[in-house]
Amino acid sequence: MKKTILITGGAGFIGSHVVRLFVNNYPDYKIVNLDKLTYAGNLTNLKDIENKPNYEFVKADIVDADAMNSLFEKYQFDGVIHLAAESHVDRSIANPMEFIFTNIVGTVNLLNAARAIWKDNSEGKRFYHISTDEVYGSLGETGFFTEETAYDPRSPYSSSKASSDHIVRAYYHTYKLPVVVSNCSNNYGQFQFPEKLLPLAINNIKNNKPIPVYGKGENIRDWLYVVDHVRAIDIIYHKGTIGETYNIGGSNEWYNISLIHKLCEIMDRKLNREPGTSAKLITFVKDRAGHDLRYAIDSSKLQKELGWKPSLKFEEGMEITIDWYLANEEWLNNVTSGAYQKYYDNQYINR
Ligand code: NAD
Ligand code: DAU
């Protein structure tokens, strides 16, 4: 093996796609997937690659500094792709502390552990921090987030990610740690946990349950197919300039309510229902506190400098995603049993 790469949060939604691409495309790399396996982590997401010789899983908590130091000492990682995080805005509103620990303290622990093993020679090493467009705050009707947009996070989740972004850059400036950062817009695709809008709505439509739309559904998000995000991660990890930040986005803005109507149309077709059947499930519910109005990413730096662009049209990505959720009923049933029901009741029923 030429290089040993640590991927954190590899049992989650985006992380599992990153692990899959790196294990399959880089047989010379040993890929170590570190994950605490919270409610969002699921090793069945990686069934197809778990027996590959260049893959290893380690169950650990990034908040545990001693564990991180020992792990880095043992494996002498050449690179880190850091995705482990608490990732759901609504959960951060209900319970911010978990976000402070994992997203901020956990990131600092990884930076310290990398710094310790790379202090004498950081040639060819790389610490890649995966972040979100939510750090930039909320846009009005016009404009886009660029890499120069001032940070203005407005939820406990986005502010914890913003803090970690700042600390990652501070380690570059202060200690010359070879870091690179990217900030991406909303992802959708296979293996996304059904607390997020699209898989939650797919699951509810399938089960003839109300589709909860916050406020009037007027908020806007820029949607990107997860595999296109992961292609960008591959390019940035290998070709991005140390110390730089790259914005990643789909140039694909949708009002939430229009997105849900589109989803309902496709679901009616796939489930052989009369057109208009699923849309009857749309239910407007109490808005999210501090709900950001609009996110939209300008990804021209990544496109011009590193040659990335989204490969899939949104309609194609939606077809693939919906087909996957409908074909993987067991996965959906497993992740929505037990603790999920309690979360769902607190978030949507007992408010
Ligand atoms: P996810 O919630 O699906 O997965 C997070 C993973 O991190 C899970 O496997 C979980 O078990 C693991 N984890 C959580 N706390 C941990 C801890 N203390 N120690 C070790 N592992 C822990 O999240 P996701 O949607 O795949 O997001 C992954 C990353 O990408 C996050 O950093 C998120 O901020 C960022 N991001 C997400 C999106 C999106 O649309 N989902 C967009 C841009 C950026
Ligand atoms: O922009 C990137 C971010 O996208 C990531 O950093 C986050 O990890 C990811 O969760 C996502 O954040 P959002 O808050 O935009 O995603 P979510 O799927 O929770 O919500 C999308 C939109 O849909 C948002 O405007 C809130 C709304 N919504 C969400 C849920 C769960 C509803 O109207 N009803 C719902 O039940």
PDB file of N, CA and C and ligand atoms in Angstrom, residues 14 86-90 131-134 157 161 184-187 192 194-201 211-215 217 219-223 256 259-260 285 287-288 291-293 295 343-344 347-348, ligand 2:
ATOM      1  N   ILE A  14     -22.789  10.814   3.291  1.00  0.00           N
ATOM      2  CA  ILE A  14     -21.779  11.199   2.297  1.00  0.00           C
ATOM      3  C   ILE A  14     -20.511  10.370   2.502  1.00  0.00           C
ATOM      4  N   GLU A  86     -22.077  15.804  13.654  1.00  0.00           N
ATOM      5  CA  GLU A  86     -23.521  15.849  13.843  1.00  0.00           C
ATOM      6  C   GLU A  86     -24.008  16.772  12.737  1.00  0.00           C
ATOM      7  N   SER A  87     -24.978  16.305  11.922  1.00  0.00           N
ATOM      8  CA  SER A  87     -25.242  17.002  10.662  1.00  0.00           C
ATOM      9  C   SER A  87     -26.665  17.552  10.497  1.00  0.00           C
ATOM     10  N   HIS A  88     -27.558  17.317  11.469  1.00  0.00           N
ATOM     11  CA  HIS A  88     -28.950  17.726  11.219  1.00  0.00           C
ATOM     12  C   HIS A  88     -29.341  18.982  12.006  1.00  0.00           C
ATOM     13  N   VAL A  89     -29.725  20.016  11.267  1.00  0.00           N
ATOM     14  CA  VAL A  89     -30.043  21.330  11.855  1.00  0.00           C
ATOM     15  C   VAL A  89     -31.112  21.203  12.959  1.00  0.00           C
ATOM     16  N   ASP A  90     -32.179  20.449  12.707  1.00  0.00           N
ATOM     17  CA  ASP A  90     -33.255  20.358  13.711  1.00  0.00           C
ATOM     18  C   ASP A  90     -32.752  19.742  15.011  1.00  0.00           C
ATOM     19  N   SER A 131     -16.898  20.705   4.764  1.00  0.00           N
ATOM     20  CA  SER A 131     -17.851  21.583   5.445  1.00  0.00           C
ATOM     21  C   SER A 131     -19.050  21.922   4.546  1.00  0.00           C
ATOM     22  N   THR A 132     -19.802  22.879   5.014  1.00  0.00           N
ATOM     23  CA  THR A 132     -21.128  23.132   4.445  1.00  0.00           C
ATOM     24  C   THR A 132     -21.305  24.593   4.013  1.00  0.00           C
ATOM     25  N   ASP A 133     -22.207  24.816   3.076  1.00  0.00           N
ATOM     26  CA  ASP A 133     -22.511  26.204   2.672  1.00  0.00           C
ATOM     27  C   ASP A 133     -23.266  26.964   3.762  1.00  0.00           C
ATOM     28  N   GLU A 134     -23.789  26.219   4.765  1.00  0.00           N
ATOM     29  CA  GLU A 134     -24.590  26.895   5.810  1.00  0.00           C
ATOM     30  C   GLU A 134     -23.763  27.858   6.644  1.00  0.00           C
ATOM     31  N   TYR A 157     -25.940  24.074  14.507  1.00  0.00           N
ATOM     32  CA  TYR A 157     -25.182  23.225  13.572  1.00  0.00           C
ATOM     33  C   TYR A 157     -24.212  24.057  12.746  1.00  0.00           C
ATOM     34  N   LYS A 161     -20.039  24.147  12.673  1.00  0.00           N
ATOM     35  CA  LYS A 161     -19.222  23.874  11.472  1.00  0.00           C
ATOM     36  C   LYS A 161     -18.341  25.083  11.147  1.00  0.00           C
ATOM     37  N   CYS A 184     -20.005  22.656   0.819  1.00  0.00           N
ATOM     38  CA  CYS A 184     -20.939  22.146  -0.209  1.00  0.00           C
ATOM     39  C   CYS A 184     -22.386  22.460   0.138  1.00  0.00           C
ATOM     40  N   SER A 185     -23.208  22.494  -0.898  1.00  0.00           N
ATOM     41  CA  SER A 185     -24.651  22.719  -0.740  1.00  0.00           C
ATOM     42  C   SER A 185     -25.354  21.401  -0.400  1.00  0.00           C
ATOM     43  N   ASN A 186     -26.694  21.432  -0.375  1.00  0.00           N
ATOM     44  CA  ASN A 186     -27.484  20.256   0.045  1.00  0.00           C
ATOM     45  C   ASN A 186     -27.266  19.054  -0.865  1.00  0.00           C
ATOM     46  N   ASN A 187     -26.904  17.946  -0.270  1.00  0.00           N
ATOM     47  CA  ASN A 187     -26.745  16.690  -1.011  1.00  0.00           C
ATOM     48  C   ASN A 187     -28.036  15.871  -0.952  1.00  0.00           C
ATOM     49  N   GLN A 192     -29.100   8.379   2.475  1.00  0.00           N
ATOM     50  CA  GLN A 192     -29.292   9.543   3.344  1.00  0.00           C
ATOM     51  C   GLN A 192     -30.319   9.197   4.419  1.00  0.00           C
ATOM     52  N   PRO A 194     -33.332   9.252   6.896  1.00  0.00           N
ATOM     53  CA  PRO A 194     -34.646   9.875   6.638  1.00  0.00           C
ATOM     54  C   PRO A 194     -35.114  10.843   7.719  1.00  0.00           C
ATOM     55  N   GLU A 195     -34.174  11.653   8.206  1.00  0.00           N
ATOM     56  CA  GLU A 195     -34.512  12.833   9.010  1.00  0.00           C
ATOM     57  C   GLU A 195     -34.416  14.065   8.109  1.00  0.00           C
ATOM     58  N   LYS A 196     -33.660  13.925   6.993  1.00  0.00           N
ATOM     59  CA  LYS A 196     -33.466  15.036   6.065  1.00  0.00           C
ATOM     60  C   LYS A 196     -34.655  15.071   5.100  1.00  0.00           C
ATOM     61  N   LEU A 197     -34.916  16.250   4.506  1.00  0.00           N
ATOM     62  CA  LEU A 197     -36.180  16.476   3.796  1.00  0.00           C
ATOM     63  C   LEU A 197     -36.529  15.392   2.760  1.00  0.00           C
ATOM     64  N   LEU A 198     -35.615  15.114   1.819  1.00  0.00           N
ATOM     65  CA  LEU A 198     -36.023  14.230   0.705  1.00  0.00           C
ATOM     66  C   LEU A 198     -36.293  12.791   1.152  1.00  0.00           C
ATOM     67  N   PRO A 199     -35.363  12.131   1.862  1.00  0.00           N
ATOM     68  CA  PRO A 199     -35.684  10.749   2.259  1.00  0.00           C
ATOM     69  C   PRO A 199     -36.852  10.668   3.239  1.00  0.00           C
ATOM     70  N   LEU A 200     -37.026  11.703   4.075  1.00  0.00           N
ATOM     71  CA  LEU A 200     -38.173  11.700   4.988  1.00  0.00           C
ATOM     72  C   LEU A 200     -39.471  11.759   4.180  1.00  0.00           C
ATOM     73  N   ALA A 201     -39.486  12.621   3.161  1.00  0.00           N
ATOM     74  CA  ALA A 201     -40.695  12.753   2.346  1.00  0.00           C
ATOM     75  C   ALA A 201     -40.944  11.480   1.528  1.00  0.00           C
ATOM     76  N   ILE A 211     -46.634  14.761   4.640  1.00  0.00           N
ATOM     77  CA  ILE A 211     -45.289  15.272   4.310  1.00  0.00           C
ATOM     78  C   ILE A 211     -45.154  16.630   4.993  1.00  0.00           C
ATOM     79  N   PRO A 212     -44.325  16.722   6.049  1.00  0.00           N
ATOM     80  CA  PRO A 212     -44.245  17.997   6.781  1.00  0.00           C
ATOM     81  C   PRO A 212     -43.411  19.023   6.049  1.00  0.00           C
ATOM     82  N   VAL A 213     -44.014  20.144   5.659  1.00  0.00           N
ATOM     83  CA  VAL A 213     -43.276  21.231   5.002  1.00  0.00           C
ATOM     84  C   VAL A 213     -43.248  22.412   5.977  1.00  0.00           C
ATOM     85  N   TYR A 214     -42.032  22.853   6.320  1.00  0.00           N
ATOM     86  CA  TYR A 214     -41.900  23.922   7.311  1.00  0.00           C
ATOM     87  C   TYR A 214     -42.370  25.259   6.726  1.00  0.00           C
ATOM     88  N   GLY A 215     -43.108  26.018   7.559  1.00  0.00           N
ATOM     89  CA  GLY A 215     -43.580  27.347   7.149  1.00  0.00           C
ATOM     90  C   GLY A 215     -44.450  27.231   5.913  1.00  0.00           C
ATOM     91  N   GLY A 217     -43.021  26.668   2.881  1.00  0.00           N
ATOM     92  CA  GLY A 217     -42.247  25.964   1.849  1.00  0.00           C
ATOM     93  C   GLY A 217     -41.520  26.916   0.920  1.00  0.00           C
ATOM     94  N   ASN A 219     -38.590  28.396   1.427  1.00  0.00           N
ATOM     95  CA  ASN A 219     -37.125  28.408   1.541  1.00  0.00           C
ATOM     96  C   ASN A 219     -36.521  27.711   0.328  1.00  0.00           C
ATOM     97  N   ILE A 220     -35.302  28.147  -0.006  1.00  0.00           N
ATOM     98  CA  ILE A 220     -34.665  27.658  -1.237  1.00  0.00           C
ATOM     99  C   ILE A 220     -33.356  26.965  -0.888  1.00  0.00           C
ATOM    100  N   ARG A 221     -33.136  25.805  -1.501  1.00  0.00           N
ATOM    101  CA  ARG A 221     -31.892  25.070  -1.325  1.00  0.00           C
ATOM    102  C   ARG A 221     -31.324  24.720  -2.701  1.00  0.00           C
ATOM    103  N   ASP A 222     -30.001  24.536  -2.752  1.00  0.00           N
ATOM    104  CA  ASP A 222     -29.281  24.235  -4.002  1.00  0.00           C
ATOM    105  C   ASP A 222     -28.852  22.765  -3.917  1.00  0.00           C
ATOM    106  N   TRP A 223     -29.513  21.904  -4.698  1.00  0.00           N
ATOM    107  CA  TRP A 223     -29.362  20.450  -4.508  1.00  0.00           C
ATOM    108  C   TRP A 223     -28.312  19.855  -5.427  1.00  0.00           C
ATOM    109  N   ASN A 256     -38.582  24.744  -1.504  1.00  0.00           N
ATOM    110  CA  ASN A 256     -38.934  23.449  -0.890  1.00  0.00           C
ATOM    111  C   ASN A 256     -40.268  22.925  -1.410  1.00  0.00           C
ATOM    112  N   LEU A 259     -39.983  21.532  -4.889  1.00  0.00           N
ATOM    113  CA  LEU A 259     -39.250  20.255  -4.845  1.00  0.00           C
ATOM    114  C   LEU A 259     -40.178  19.122  -4.391  1.00  0.00           C
ATOM    115  N   ILE A 260     -40.987  19.412  -3.377  1.00  0.00           N
ATOM    116  CA  ILE A 260     -41.886  18.378  -2.855  1.00  0.00           C
ATOM    117  C   ILE A 260     -42.964  18.034  -3.889  1.00  0.00           C
ATOM    118  N   VAL A 285     -46.347  22.767   8.362  1.00  0.00           N
ATOM    119  CA  VAL A 285     -46.190  22.676   9.818  1.00  0.00           C
ATOM    120  C   VAL A 285     -45.379  23.871  10.315  1.00  0.00           C
ATOM    121  N   ASP A 287     -42.731  26.441  11.446  1.00  0.00           N
ATOM    122  CA  ASP A 287     -41.441  26.651  10.793  1.00  0.00           C
ATOM    123  C   ASP A 287     -40.289  26.283  11.721  1.00  0.00           C
ATOM    124  N   ARG A 288     -39.148  25.971  11.116  1.00  0.00           N
ATOM    125  CA  ARG A 288     -37.898  25.758  11.850  1.00  0.00           C
ATOM    126  C   ARG A 288     -37.469  27.086  12.476  1.00  0.00           C
ATOM    127  N   HIS A 291     -34.979  29.720  10.541  1.00  0.00           N
ATOM    128  CA  HIS A 291     -34.877  29.018   9.252  1.00  0.00           C
ATOM    129  C   HIS A 291     -34.200  29.881   8.171  1.00  0.00           C
ATOM    130  N   ASP A 292     -33.025  29.469   7.704  1.00  0.00           N
ATOM    131  CA  ASP A 292     -32.332  30.213   6.644  1.00  0.00           C
ATOM    132  C   ASP A 292     -33.191  30.211   5.372  1.00  0.00           C
ATOM    133  N   LEU A 293     -33.322  31.402   4.749  1.00  0.00           N
ATOM    134  CA  LEU A 293     -34.216  31.504   3.587  1.00  0.00           C
ATOM    135  C   LEU A 293     -33.649  30.806   2.360  1.00  0.00           C
ATOM    136  N   TYR A 295     -30.033  29.231   0.204  1.00  0.00           N
ATOM    137  CA  TYR A 295     -28.617  28.919  -0.019  1.00  0.00           C
ATOM    138  C   TYR A 295     -28.401  28.778  -1.522  1.00  0.00           C
ATOM    139  N   TYR A 343     -37.623  10.227  17.898  1.00  0.00           N
ATOM    140  CA  TYR A 343     -37.188  11.495  17.308  1.00  0.00           C
ATOM    141  C   TYR A 343     -38.340  12.107  16.494  1.00  0.00           C
ATOM    142  N   TYR A 344     -38.983  11.266  15.672  1.00  0.00           N
ATOM    143  CA  TYR A 344     -40.031  11.743  14.769  1.00  0.00           C
ATOM    144  C   TYR A 344     -41.194  12.340  15.574  1.00  0.00           C
ATOM    145  N   GLN A 347     -40.210  15.697  17.053  1.00  0.00           N
ATOM    146  CA  GLN A 347     -40.005  16.739  16.041  1.00  0.00           C
ATOM    147  C   GLN A 347     -41.316  17.142  15.360  1.00  0.00           C
ATOM    148  N   TYR A 348     -42.206  16.176  15.128  1.00  0.00           N
ATOM    149  CA  TYR A 348     -43.362  16.467  14.279  1.00  0.00           C
ATOM    150  C   TYR A 348     -44.733  16.294  14.957  1.00  0.00           C
TER     151      TYR A 348
HETATM  152  O1  DAU B   2     -26.656  23.089   2.832  1.00  0.00           O
HETATM  153  C1  DAU B   2     -25.937  21.982   3.299  1.00  0.00           C
HETATM  154  C2  DAU B   2     -26.681  21.376   4.473  1.00  0.00           C
HETATM  155  O2  DAU B   2     -27.832  20.752   3.934  1.00  0.00           O
HETATM  156  C3  DAU B   2     -25.837  20.375   5.254  1.00  0.00           C
HETATM  157  O3  DAU B   2     -24.761  21.046   5.856  1.00  0.00           O
HETATM  158  C4  DAU B   2     -26.679  19.703   6.342  1.00  0.00           C
HETATM  159  O4  DAU B   2     -25.908  18.699   6.995  1.00  0.00           O
HETATM  160  C5  DAU B   2     -27.890  19.066   5.681  1.00  0.00           C
HETATM  161  O5  DAU B   2     -28.728  18.530   6.693  1.00  0.00           O
HETATM  162  C6  DAU B   2     -28.666  20.106   4.876  1.00  0.00           C
HETATM  163  O6  DAU B   2     -29.286  21.098   5.741  1.00  0.00           O
HETATM  164  P1  DAU B   2     -30.795  21.606   5.536  1.00  0.00           P
HETATM  165  O7  DAU B   2     -31.300  22.101   6.819  1.00  0.00           O
HETATM  166  O8  DAU B   2     -30.901  22.483   4.346  1.00  0.00           O
HETATM  167  O9  DAU B   2     -31.476  20.160   5.121  1.00  0.00           O
HETATM  168  P2  DAU B   2     -32.868  19.493   5.548  1.00  0.00           P
HETATM  169  O10 DAU B   2     -33.030  18.285   4.690  1.00  0.00           O
HETATM  170  O11 DAU B   2     -32.996  19.331   7.021  1.00  0.00           O
HETATM  171  O12 DAU B   2     -33.928  20.582   5.095  1.00  0.00           O
HETATM  172  C7  DAU B   2     -33.991  21.019   3.736  1.00  0.00           C
HETATM  173  C8  DAU B   2     -35.067  22.113   3.682  1.00  0.00           C
HETATM  174  O13 DAU B   2     -36.338  21.503   3.921  1.00  0.00           O
HETATM  175  C9  DAU B   2     -34.913  23.181   4.755  1.00  0.00           C
HETATM  176  O14 DAU B   2     -35.336  24.427   4.212  1.00  0.00           O
HETATM  177  C10 DAU B   2     -35.875  22.747   5.854  1.00  0.00           C
HETATM  178  C11 DAU B   2     -36.985  22.054   5.091  1.00  0.00           C
HETATM  179  N1  DAU B   2     -37.654  20.922   5.787  1.00  0.00           N
HETATM  180  C12 DAU B   2     -36.869  19.969   6.353  1.00  0.00           C
HETATM  181  C13 DAU B   2     -37.429  18.901   7.009  1.00  0.00           C
HETATM  182  C14 DAU B   2     -36.580  17.843   7.674  1.00  0.00           C
HETATM  183  C15 DAU B   2     -39.026  20.838   5.787  1.00  0.00           C
HETATM  184  O15 DAU B   2     -39.739  21.702   5.248  1.00  0.00           O
HETATM  185  N2  DAU B   2     -39.586  19.763   6.438  1.00  0.00           N
HETATM  186  C16 DAU B   2     -38.865  18.797   7.054  1.00  0.00           C
HETATM  187  O16 DAU B   2     -39.453  17.865   7.641  1.00  0.00           O
END
